[in-house]
Coordinates of C-alpha atoms and ligand atoms in Angstrom, one line a residue:
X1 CA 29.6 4.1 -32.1
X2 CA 30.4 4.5 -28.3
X3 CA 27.4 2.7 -26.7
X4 CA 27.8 -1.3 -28.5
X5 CA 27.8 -2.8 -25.5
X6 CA 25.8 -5.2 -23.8
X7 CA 23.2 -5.1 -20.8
X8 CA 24.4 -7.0 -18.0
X9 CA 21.5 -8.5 -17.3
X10 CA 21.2 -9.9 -20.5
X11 CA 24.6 -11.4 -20.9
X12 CA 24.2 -13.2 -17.3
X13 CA 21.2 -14.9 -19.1
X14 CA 23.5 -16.4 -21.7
X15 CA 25.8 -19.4 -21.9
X16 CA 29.7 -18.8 -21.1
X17 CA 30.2 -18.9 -25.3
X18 CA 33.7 -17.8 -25.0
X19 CA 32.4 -14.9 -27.6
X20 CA 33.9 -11.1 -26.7
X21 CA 31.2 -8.5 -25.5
X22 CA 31.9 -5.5 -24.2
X23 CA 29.9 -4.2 -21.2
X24 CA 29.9 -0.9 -19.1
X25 CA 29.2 0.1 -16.3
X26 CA 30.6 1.5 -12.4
X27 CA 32.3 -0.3 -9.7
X28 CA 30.7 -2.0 -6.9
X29 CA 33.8 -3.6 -5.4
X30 CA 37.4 -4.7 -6.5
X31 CA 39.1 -7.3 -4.7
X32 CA 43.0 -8.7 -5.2
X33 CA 43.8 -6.4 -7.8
X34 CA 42.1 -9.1 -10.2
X35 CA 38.1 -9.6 -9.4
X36 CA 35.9 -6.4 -10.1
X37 CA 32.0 -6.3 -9.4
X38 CA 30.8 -4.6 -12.1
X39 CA 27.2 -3.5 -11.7
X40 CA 25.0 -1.1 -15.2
X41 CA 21.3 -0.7 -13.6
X42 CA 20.6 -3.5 -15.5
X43 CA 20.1 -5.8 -12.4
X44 CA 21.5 -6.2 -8.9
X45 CA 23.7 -9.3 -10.0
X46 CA 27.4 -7.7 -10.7
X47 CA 29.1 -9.1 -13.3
X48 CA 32.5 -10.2 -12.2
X49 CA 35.5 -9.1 -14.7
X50 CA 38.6 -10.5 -14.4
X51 CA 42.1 -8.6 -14.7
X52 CA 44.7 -11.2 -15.0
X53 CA 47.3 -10.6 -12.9
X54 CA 50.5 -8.5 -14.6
X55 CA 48.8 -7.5 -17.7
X56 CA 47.2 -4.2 -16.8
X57 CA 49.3 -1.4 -15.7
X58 CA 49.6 -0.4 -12.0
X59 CA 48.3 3.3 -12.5
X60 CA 45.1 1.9 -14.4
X61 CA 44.4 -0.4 -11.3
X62 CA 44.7 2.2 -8.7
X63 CA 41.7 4.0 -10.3
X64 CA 39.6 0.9 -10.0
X65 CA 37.8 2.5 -7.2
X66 CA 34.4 1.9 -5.7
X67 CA 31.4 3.6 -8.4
X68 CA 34.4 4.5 -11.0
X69 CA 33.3 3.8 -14.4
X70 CA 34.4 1.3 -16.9
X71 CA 34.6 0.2 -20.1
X72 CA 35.6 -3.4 -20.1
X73 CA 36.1 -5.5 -23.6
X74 CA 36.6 -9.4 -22.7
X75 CA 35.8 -12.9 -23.4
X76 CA 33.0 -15.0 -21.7
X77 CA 34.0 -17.4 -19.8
X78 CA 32.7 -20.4 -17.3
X79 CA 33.1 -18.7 -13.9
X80 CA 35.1 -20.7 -11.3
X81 CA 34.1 -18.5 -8.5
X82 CA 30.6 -19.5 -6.5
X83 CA 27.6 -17.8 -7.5
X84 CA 28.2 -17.1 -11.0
X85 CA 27.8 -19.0 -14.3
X86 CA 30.3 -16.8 -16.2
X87 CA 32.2 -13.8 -15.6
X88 CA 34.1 -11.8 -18.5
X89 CA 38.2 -12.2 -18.8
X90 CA 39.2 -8.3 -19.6
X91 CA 41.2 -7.8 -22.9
X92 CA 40.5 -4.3 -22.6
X93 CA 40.0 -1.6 -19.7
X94 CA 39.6 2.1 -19.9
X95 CA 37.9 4.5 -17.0
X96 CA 35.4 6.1 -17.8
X97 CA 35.5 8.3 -14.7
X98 CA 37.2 8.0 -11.8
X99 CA 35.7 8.0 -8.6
X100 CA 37.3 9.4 -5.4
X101 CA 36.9 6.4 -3.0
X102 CA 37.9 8.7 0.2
X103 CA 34.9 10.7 -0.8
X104 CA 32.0 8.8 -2.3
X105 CA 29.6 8.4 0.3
X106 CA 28.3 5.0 -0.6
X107 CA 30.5 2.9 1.1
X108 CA 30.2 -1.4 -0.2
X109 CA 28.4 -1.8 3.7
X110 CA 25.1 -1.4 4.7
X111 CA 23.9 1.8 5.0
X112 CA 20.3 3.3 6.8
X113 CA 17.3 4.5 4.4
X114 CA 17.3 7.6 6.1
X115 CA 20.4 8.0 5.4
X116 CA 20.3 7.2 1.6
X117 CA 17.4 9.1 1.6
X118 CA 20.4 12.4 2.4
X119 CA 21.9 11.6 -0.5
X120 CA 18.9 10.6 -3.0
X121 CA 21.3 11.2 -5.8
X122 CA 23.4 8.3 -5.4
X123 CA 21.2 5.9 -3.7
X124 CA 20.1 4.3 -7.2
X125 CA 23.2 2.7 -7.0
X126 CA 22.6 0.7 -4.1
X127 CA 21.1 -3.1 -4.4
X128 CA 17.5 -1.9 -2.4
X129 CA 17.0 1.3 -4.4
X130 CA 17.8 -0.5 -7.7
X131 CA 15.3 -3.1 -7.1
X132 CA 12.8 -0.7 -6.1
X133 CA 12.8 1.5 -9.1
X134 CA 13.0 -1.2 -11.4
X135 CA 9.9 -2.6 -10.1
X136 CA 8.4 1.2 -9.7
X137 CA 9.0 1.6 -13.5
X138 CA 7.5 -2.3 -13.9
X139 CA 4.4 -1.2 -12.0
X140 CA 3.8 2.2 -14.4
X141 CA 4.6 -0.1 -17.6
X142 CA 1.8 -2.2 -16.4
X143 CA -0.7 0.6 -15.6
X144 CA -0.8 2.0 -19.2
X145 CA -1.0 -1.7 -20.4
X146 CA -3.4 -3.0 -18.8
X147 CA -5.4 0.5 -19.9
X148 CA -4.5 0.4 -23.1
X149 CA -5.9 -3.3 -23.3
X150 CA -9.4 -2.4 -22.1
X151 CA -9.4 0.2 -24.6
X152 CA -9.1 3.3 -22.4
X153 CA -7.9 6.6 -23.9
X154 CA -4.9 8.4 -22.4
X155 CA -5.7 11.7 -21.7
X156 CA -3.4 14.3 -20.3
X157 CA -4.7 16.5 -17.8
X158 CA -3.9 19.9 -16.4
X159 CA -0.7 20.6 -14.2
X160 CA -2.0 23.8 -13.3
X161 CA -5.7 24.4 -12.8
X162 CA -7.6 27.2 -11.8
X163 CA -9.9 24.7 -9.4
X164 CA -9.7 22.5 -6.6
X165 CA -10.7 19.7 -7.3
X166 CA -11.3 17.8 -4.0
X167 CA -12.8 21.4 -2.7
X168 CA -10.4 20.8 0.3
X169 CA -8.3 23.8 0.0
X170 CA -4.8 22.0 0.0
X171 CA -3.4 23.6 -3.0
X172 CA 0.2 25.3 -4.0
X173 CA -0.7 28.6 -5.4
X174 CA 0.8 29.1 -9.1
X175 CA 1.9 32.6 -9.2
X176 CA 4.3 35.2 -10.9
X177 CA 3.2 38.2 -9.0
X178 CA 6.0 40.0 -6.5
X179 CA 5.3 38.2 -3.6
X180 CA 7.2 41.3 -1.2
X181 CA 4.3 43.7 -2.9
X182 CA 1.8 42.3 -4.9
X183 CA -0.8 44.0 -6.5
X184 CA -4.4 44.4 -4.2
X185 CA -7.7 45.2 -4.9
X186 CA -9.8 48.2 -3.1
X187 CA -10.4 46.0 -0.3
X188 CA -6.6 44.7 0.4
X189 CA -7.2 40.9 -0.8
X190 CA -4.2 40.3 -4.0
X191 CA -5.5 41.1 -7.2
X192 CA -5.1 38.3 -9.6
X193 CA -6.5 39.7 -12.4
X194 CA -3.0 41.1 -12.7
X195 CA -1.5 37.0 -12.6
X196 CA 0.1 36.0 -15.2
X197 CA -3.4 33.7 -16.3
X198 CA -5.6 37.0 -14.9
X199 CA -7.0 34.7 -12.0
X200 CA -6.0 32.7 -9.1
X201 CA -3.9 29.3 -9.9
X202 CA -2.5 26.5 -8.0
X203 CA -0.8 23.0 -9.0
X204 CA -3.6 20.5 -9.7
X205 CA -4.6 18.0 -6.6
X206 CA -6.3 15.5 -9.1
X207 CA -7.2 15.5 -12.7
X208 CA -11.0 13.8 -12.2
X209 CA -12.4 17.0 -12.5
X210 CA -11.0 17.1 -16.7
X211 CA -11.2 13.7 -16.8
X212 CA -14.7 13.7 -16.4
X213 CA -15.0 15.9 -19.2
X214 CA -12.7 13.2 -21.4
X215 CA -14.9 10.1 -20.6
X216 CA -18.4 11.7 -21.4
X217 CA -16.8 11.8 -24.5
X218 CA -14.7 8.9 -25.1
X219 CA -16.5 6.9 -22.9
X220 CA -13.0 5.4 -21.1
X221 CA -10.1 7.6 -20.7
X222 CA -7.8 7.5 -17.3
X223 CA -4.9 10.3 -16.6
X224 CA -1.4 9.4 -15.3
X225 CA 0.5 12.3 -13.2
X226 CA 2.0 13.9 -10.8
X227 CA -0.7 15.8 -8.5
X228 CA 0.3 17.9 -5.8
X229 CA -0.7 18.6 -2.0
X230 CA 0.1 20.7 0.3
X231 CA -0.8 19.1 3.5
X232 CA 1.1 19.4 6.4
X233 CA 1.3 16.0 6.6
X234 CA 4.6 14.5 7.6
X235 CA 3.9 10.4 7.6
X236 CA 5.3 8.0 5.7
X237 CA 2.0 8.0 3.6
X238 CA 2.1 11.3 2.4
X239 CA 4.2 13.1 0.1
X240 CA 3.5 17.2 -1.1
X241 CA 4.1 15.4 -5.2
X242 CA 3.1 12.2 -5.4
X243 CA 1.7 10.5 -9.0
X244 CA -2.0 9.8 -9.7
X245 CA -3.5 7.2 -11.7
X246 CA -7.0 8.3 -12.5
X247 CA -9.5 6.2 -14.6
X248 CA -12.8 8.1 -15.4
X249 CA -15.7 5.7 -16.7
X250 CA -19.2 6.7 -18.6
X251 CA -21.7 4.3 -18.2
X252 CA -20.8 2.5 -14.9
X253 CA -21.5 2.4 -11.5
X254 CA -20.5 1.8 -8.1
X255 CA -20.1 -1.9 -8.7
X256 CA -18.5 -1.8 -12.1
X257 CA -15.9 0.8 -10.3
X258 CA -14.9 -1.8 -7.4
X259 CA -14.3 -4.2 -10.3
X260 CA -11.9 -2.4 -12.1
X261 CA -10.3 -1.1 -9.0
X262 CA -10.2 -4.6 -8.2
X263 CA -8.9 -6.4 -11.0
X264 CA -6.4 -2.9 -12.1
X265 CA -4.7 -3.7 -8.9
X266 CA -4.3 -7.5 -9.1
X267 CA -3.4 -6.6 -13.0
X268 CA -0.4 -4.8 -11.8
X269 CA 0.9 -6.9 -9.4
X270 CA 1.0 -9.2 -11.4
X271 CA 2.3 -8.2 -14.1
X272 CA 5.5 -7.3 -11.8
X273 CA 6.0 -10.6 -10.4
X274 CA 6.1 -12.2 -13.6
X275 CA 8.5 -9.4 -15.0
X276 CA 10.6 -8.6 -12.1
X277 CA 10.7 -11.6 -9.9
X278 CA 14.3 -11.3 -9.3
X279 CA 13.8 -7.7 -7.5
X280 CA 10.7 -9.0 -5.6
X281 CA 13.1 -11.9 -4.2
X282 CA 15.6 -9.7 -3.0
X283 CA 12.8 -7.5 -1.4
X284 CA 11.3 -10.0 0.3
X285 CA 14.9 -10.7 2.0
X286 CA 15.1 -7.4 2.8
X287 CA 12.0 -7.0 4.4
X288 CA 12.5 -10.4 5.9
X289 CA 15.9 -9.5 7.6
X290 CA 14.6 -6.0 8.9
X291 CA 11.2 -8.1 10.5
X292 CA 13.8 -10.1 12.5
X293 CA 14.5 -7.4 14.4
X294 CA 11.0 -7.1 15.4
X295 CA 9.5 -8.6 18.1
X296 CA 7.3 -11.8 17.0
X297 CA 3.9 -10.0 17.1
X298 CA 5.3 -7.2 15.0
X299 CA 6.2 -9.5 12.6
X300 CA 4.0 -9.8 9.0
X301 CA 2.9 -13.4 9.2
X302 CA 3.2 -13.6 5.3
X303 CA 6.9 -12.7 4.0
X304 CA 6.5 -10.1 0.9
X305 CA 5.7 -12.5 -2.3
X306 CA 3.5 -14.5 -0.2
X307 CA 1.3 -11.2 0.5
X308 CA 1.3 -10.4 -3.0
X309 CA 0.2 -14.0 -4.2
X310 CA -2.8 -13.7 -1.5
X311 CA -3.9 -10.8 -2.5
X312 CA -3.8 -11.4 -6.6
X313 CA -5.5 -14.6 -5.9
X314 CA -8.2 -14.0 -3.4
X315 CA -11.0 -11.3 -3.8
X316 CA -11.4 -8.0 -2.0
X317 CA -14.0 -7.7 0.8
X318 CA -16.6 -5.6 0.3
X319 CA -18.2 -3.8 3.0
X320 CA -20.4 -0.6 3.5
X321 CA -18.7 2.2 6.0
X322 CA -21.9 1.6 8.0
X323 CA -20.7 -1.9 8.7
X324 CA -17.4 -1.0 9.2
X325 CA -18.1 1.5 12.0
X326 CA -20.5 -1.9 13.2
X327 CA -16.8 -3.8 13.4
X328 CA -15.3 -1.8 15.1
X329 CA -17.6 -1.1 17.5
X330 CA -17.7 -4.9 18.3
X331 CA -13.8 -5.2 18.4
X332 CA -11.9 -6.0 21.1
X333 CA -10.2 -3.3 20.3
X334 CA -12.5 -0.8 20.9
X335 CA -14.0 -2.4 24.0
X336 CA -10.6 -2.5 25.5
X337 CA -10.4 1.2 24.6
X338 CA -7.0 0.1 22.5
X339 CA -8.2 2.8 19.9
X340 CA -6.9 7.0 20.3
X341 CA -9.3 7.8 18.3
X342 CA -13.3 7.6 19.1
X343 CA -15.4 5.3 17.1
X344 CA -18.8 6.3 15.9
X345 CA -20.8 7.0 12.5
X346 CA -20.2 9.8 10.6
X347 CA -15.9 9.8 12.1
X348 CA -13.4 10.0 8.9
X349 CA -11.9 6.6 10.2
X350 CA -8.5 7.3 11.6
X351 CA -5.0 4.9 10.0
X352 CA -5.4 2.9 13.4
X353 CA -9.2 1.9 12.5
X354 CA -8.2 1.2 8.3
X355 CA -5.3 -1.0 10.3
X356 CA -7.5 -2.8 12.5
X357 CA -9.8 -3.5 9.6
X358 CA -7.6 -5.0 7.1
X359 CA -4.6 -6.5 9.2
X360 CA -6.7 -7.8 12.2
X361 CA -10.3 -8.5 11.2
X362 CA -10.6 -9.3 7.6
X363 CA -6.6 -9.9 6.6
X364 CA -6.8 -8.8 3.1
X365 CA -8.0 -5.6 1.0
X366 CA -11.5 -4.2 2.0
X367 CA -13.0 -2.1 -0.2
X368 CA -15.1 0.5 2.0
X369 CA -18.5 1.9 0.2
X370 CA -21.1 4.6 1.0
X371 CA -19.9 7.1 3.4
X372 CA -21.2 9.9 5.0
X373 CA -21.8 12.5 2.3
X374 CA -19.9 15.1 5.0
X375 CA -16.9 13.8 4.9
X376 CA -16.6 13.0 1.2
X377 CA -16.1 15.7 -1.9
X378 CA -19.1 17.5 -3.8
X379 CA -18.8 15.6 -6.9
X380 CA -19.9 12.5 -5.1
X381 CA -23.6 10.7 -6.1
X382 CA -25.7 11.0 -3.6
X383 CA -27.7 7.6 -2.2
X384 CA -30.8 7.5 -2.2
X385 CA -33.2 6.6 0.3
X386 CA -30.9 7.5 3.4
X387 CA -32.2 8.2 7.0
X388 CA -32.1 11.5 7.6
X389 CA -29.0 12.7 9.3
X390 CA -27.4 9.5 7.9
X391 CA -27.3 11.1 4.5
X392 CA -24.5 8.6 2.3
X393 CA -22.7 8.9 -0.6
X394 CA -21.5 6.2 -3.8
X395 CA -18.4 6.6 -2.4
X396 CA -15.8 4.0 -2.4
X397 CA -12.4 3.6 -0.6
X398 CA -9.9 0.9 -0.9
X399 CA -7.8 0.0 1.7
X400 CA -4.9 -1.9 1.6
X401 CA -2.9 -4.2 4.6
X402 CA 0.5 -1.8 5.6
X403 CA -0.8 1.1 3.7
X404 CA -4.1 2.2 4.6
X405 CA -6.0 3.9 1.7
X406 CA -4.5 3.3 -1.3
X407 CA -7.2 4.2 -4.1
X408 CA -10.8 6.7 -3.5
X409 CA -13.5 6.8 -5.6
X410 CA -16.7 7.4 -6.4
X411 CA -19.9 7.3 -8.2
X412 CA -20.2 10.9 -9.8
X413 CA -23.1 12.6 -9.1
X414 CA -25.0 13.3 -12.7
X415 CA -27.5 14.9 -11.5
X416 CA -27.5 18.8 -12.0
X417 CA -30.1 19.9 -9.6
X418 CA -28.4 17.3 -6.9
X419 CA -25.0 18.4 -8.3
X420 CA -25.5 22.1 -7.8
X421 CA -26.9 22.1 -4.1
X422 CA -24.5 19.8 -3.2
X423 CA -22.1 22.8 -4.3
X424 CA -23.8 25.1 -2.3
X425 CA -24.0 23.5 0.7
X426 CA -20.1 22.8 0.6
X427 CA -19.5 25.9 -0.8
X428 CA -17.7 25.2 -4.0
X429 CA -18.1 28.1 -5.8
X430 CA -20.4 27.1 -9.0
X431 CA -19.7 29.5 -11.5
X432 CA -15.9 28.6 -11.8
X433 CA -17.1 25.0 -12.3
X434 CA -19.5 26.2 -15.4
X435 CA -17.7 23.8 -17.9
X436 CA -17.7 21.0 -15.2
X437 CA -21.8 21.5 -14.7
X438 CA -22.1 21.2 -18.3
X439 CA -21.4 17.5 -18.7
X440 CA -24.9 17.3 -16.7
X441 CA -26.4 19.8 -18.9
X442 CA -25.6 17.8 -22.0
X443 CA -26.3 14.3 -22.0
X444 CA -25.4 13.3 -18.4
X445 CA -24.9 10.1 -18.0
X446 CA -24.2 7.6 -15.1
X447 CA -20.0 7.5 -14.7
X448 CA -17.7 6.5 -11.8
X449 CA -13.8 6.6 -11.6
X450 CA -11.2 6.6 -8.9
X451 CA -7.7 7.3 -8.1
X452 CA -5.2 4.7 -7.0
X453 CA -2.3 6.8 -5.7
X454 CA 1.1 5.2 -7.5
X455 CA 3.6 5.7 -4.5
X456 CA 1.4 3.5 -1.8
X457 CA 0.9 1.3 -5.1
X458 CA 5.0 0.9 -5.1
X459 CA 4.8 0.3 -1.5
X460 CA 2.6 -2.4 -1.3
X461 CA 4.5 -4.1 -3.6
X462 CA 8.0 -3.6 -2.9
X463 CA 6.9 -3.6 1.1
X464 CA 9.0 -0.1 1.7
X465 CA 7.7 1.2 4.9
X466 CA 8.0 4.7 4.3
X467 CA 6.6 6.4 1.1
X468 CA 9.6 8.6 0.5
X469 CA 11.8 5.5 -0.4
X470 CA 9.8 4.3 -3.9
X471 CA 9.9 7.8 -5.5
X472 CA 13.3 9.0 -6.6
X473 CA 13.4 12.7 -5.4
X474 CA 10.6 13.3 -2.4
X475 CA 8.9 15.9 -1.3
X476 CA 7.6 16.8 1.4
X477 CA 7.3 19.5 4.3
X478 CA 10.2 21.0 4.8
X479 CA 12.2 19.1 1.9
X480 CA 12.9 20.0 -1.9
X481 CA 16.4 18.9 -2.0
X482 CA 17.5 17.5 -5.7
Ligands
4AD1 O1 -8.7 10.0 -2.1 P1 -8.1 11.0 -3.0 O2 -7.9 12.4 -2.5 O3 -9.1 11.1 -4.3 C1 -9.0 11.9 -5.4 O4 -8.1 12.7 -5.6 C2 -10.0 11.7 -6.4 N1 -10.1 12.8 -7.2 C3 -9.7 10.4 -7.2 C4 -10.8 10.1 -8.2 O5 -11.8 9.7 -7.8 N2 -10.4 10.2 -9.5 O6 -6.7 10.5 -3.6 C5 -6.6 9.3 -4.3 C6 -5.5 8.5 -3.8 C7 -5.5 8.1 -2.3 O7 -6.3 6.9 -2.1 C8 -4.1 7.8 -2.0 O8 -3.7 6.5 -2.5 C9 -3.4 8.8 -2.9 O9 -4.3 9.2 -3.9 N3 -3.0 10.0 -2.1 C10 -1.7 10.3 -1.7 N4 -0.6 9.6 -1.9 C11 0.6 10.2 -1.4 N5 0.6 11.3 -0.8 C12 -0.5 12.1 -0.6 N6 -0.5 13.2 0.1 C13 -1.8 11.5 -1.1 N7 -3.0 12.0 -1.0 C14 -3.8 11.0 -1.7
MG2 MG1 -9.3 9.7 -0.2

């Protein structure tokens, strides 16, 4: 059996028993031809092995180069250098490959994101990109837990759909047809009947639409994938792939929505700080050192873990858009005309008024209800009782301190009449939604869900700055590489 070895991570929680292990795992640095930082994934501690001097052959040490890969048999033993309870006395060393130091581009110094980001295939191996994913695959862990708890089914939705289901036309088209000379109808448009599914297809921008279908059914389900956009939006917010975590509930409102949004989110993060404390301390150091190179209003008056202990431990605001556009109105902000962006009811509320919200006014998550029904999707229940030209919908938005929005959600509308002019009006084209309609044509019932986009989830939590640093391969306009 080749792979009897043991985790580092695990072996720097035990005692220095003096027992042999054997552990794997590639170079971080190598120092006096004697001390090697061996580093497995596992963690960013290295574990240090030592070669004793003369008993390893010269040839063998020369190939100890930074990101080789070992195989190290040895005994545990009390460490004498700082920093370490034990390190492992080599009895045996074989390269597993070798690594050509003069061209590995990750030298041991500190190296830019952006330029990590140019070589996403190696840049797990660094301390900050380590941590990150760790706690990225924490954070996921913790999603289907904390679902699976409450008794939520898993249900897999669509990759490629024939719909859009946000009706905002942002889709990648799904197509096998020659694009040089595709087939057309009479009137020039392309003929998809000739497709490869016989109509028009495109990668799926959210999986409600389905998973709609799943809870008036199962009564709980939620979906967990990738969804796909192709905005031309080049922040670091927005990625073209980015994952989804949809629940979808029958049988609940706008309230009961907010407080699952709510307590999902404070679910996760916590679950992280008790699992992966260790990461979350070196990220806070990290995000610490970069702040001191900010001037002292730029800084974050709460360093990282501080934030996330805030925000598990105090609740969200709540407030309706209508009283949001009220606070900013009042703000200093706006009367010092500080804002590019004009402020009145019915704007989609520009990053710079979600900022001044959550960082300036309330300093914690705000959870923004009832919008204007035109800017918000079809599917949306409409409120009752509005002023007209005020029309609102049970809309419900959370935004989060550094990130902006980070989950949207909604009330459905279960209405069909209400349902179907909606569609009109917005002209979402009904009879392609036939199977969606028919959840209000048998046995409608009240439901709500929302989406909490995973990557500004990952953010918020590991406090990266730009989104395409927590997911391993990004993409985005203008980028597919890897
Ligand atoms: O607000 P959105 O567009 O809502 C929906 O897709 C609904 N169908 C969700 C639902 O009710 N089931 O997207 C939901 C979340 C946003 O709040 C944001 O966190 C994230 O998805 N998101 C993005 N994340 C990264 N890159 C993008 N381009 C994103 N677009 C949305
Ligand atoms: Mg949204």
């Amino acid at each position: 059996m080749f792979n009897k070895r043991v985790k580092i991570k695990d072996l720097l929680q035990q005692d220095a028993n003096e027992q042999e292990v054997t552990v794997m795992g590639w170079v971080r640095t190598f120092r006096n031809n004697q001390f090697v930082a061996l580093n497995d994934g596992s963690t960013n501690n290295n574990l240090q092995v030592v070669l004793e001097l003369g008993k390893f052959d010269e040839e063998l040490l020369k190939r100890i180069t930074t990101s080789a890969s070992l195989k190290v048999t040895g005994i545990v033993l009390p460490s004498q250098g700082k920093g370490q309870k034990l390190e492992v006395k080599a009895t045996l060393l074989e390269i597993l490959g070798d690594s050509d130091a003069e061209k590995y581009p990750l030298q041991p110094k500190k190296h830019s994101l952006e330029f990590l980001r140019e070589i996403a295939h190696l840049r797990f191996r660094t301390n900050t990109y380590g941590s990150v994913f760790r706690l990225r695959h924490a954070l996921a862990f913790a999603v289907h837990k904390f679902y699976n708890e409450k008794g939520f089914l898993y249900l897999h939705t669509p990759v490629i759909t024939a719909s859009d289901a946000e009706g905002a036309g942002e889709m990648f088209r799904v197509s096998t047809l020659p694009f040089d000379n595709p087939p057309r109808n009479e009137d020039g448009t392309i003929n998809y009947k000739e497709d490869f599914f016989g109509k028009a297809t495109n990668l799926t921008v959210s999986g409600q639409l389905e998973g709609e279908l799943g809870a008036t059914a199962f009564g709980e389900i939620y979906t967990f994938g990738p969804t796909f956009r192709a905005e031309n939006s080049n922040t670091a917010r927005h990625l073209a792939e980015f994952w989804m975590i949809e629940p979808e509930m029958a049988f609940c409102d706008l309230e009961d929505n907010m407080n699952l949004a709510e307590e999902f989110i404070k679910y996760i993060i916590r679950y992280a700080m008790e699992h992966n404390r260790e990461d979350l301390e070196f990220l806070a150091q990290r995000l610490a050192d970069e702040e001191k190179q900010l001037p002292q209003d730029k800084r974050s008056e709460l360093g990282l873990i501080e934030k996330l202990e805030f925000v598990v431990n105090n609740e969200f605001e709540r407030i309706t858009y209508t009283e949001a556009i009220d606070i900013l109105l009042q703000s200093p902000a706006y009367k010092k005309k500080k804002f590019q962006y004009d402020v009145k009811w019915g704007i989609d509320m520009q990053s710079e008024h979600e900022r001044y919200l959550v960082e300036k006014h309330f300093k914690k998550p705000v959870i923004v209800t009832n919008y204007p029904a035109a800017i918000k999707a079809f599917y949306m229940r409409q409120d009752d009782g509005c002023e007209p030209g005020r029309e609102t919908v049970a809309a419900m938005d959370i935004l989060a301190p550094g990130i902006g929005e980070i989950v949207g959600g909604s009330q459905r509308e279960e209405r069909l009449d209400k349902l179907e002019q909606r569609m009109k009006e917005m002209h979402v084209p009904a009879e392609d939604l036939w199977w969606y309609l028919d959840t209000r044509r048998f046995g409608s019932v009240p439901h709500a869900g929302f989406g909490l986009g995973f990557e500004r989830m990952v953010q918020f939590v590991t406090g990266m700055g730009n989104i395409r640093d927590v997911i391993a391969f990004p993409r985005t306009p203008k980028n597919c590489e890897f």
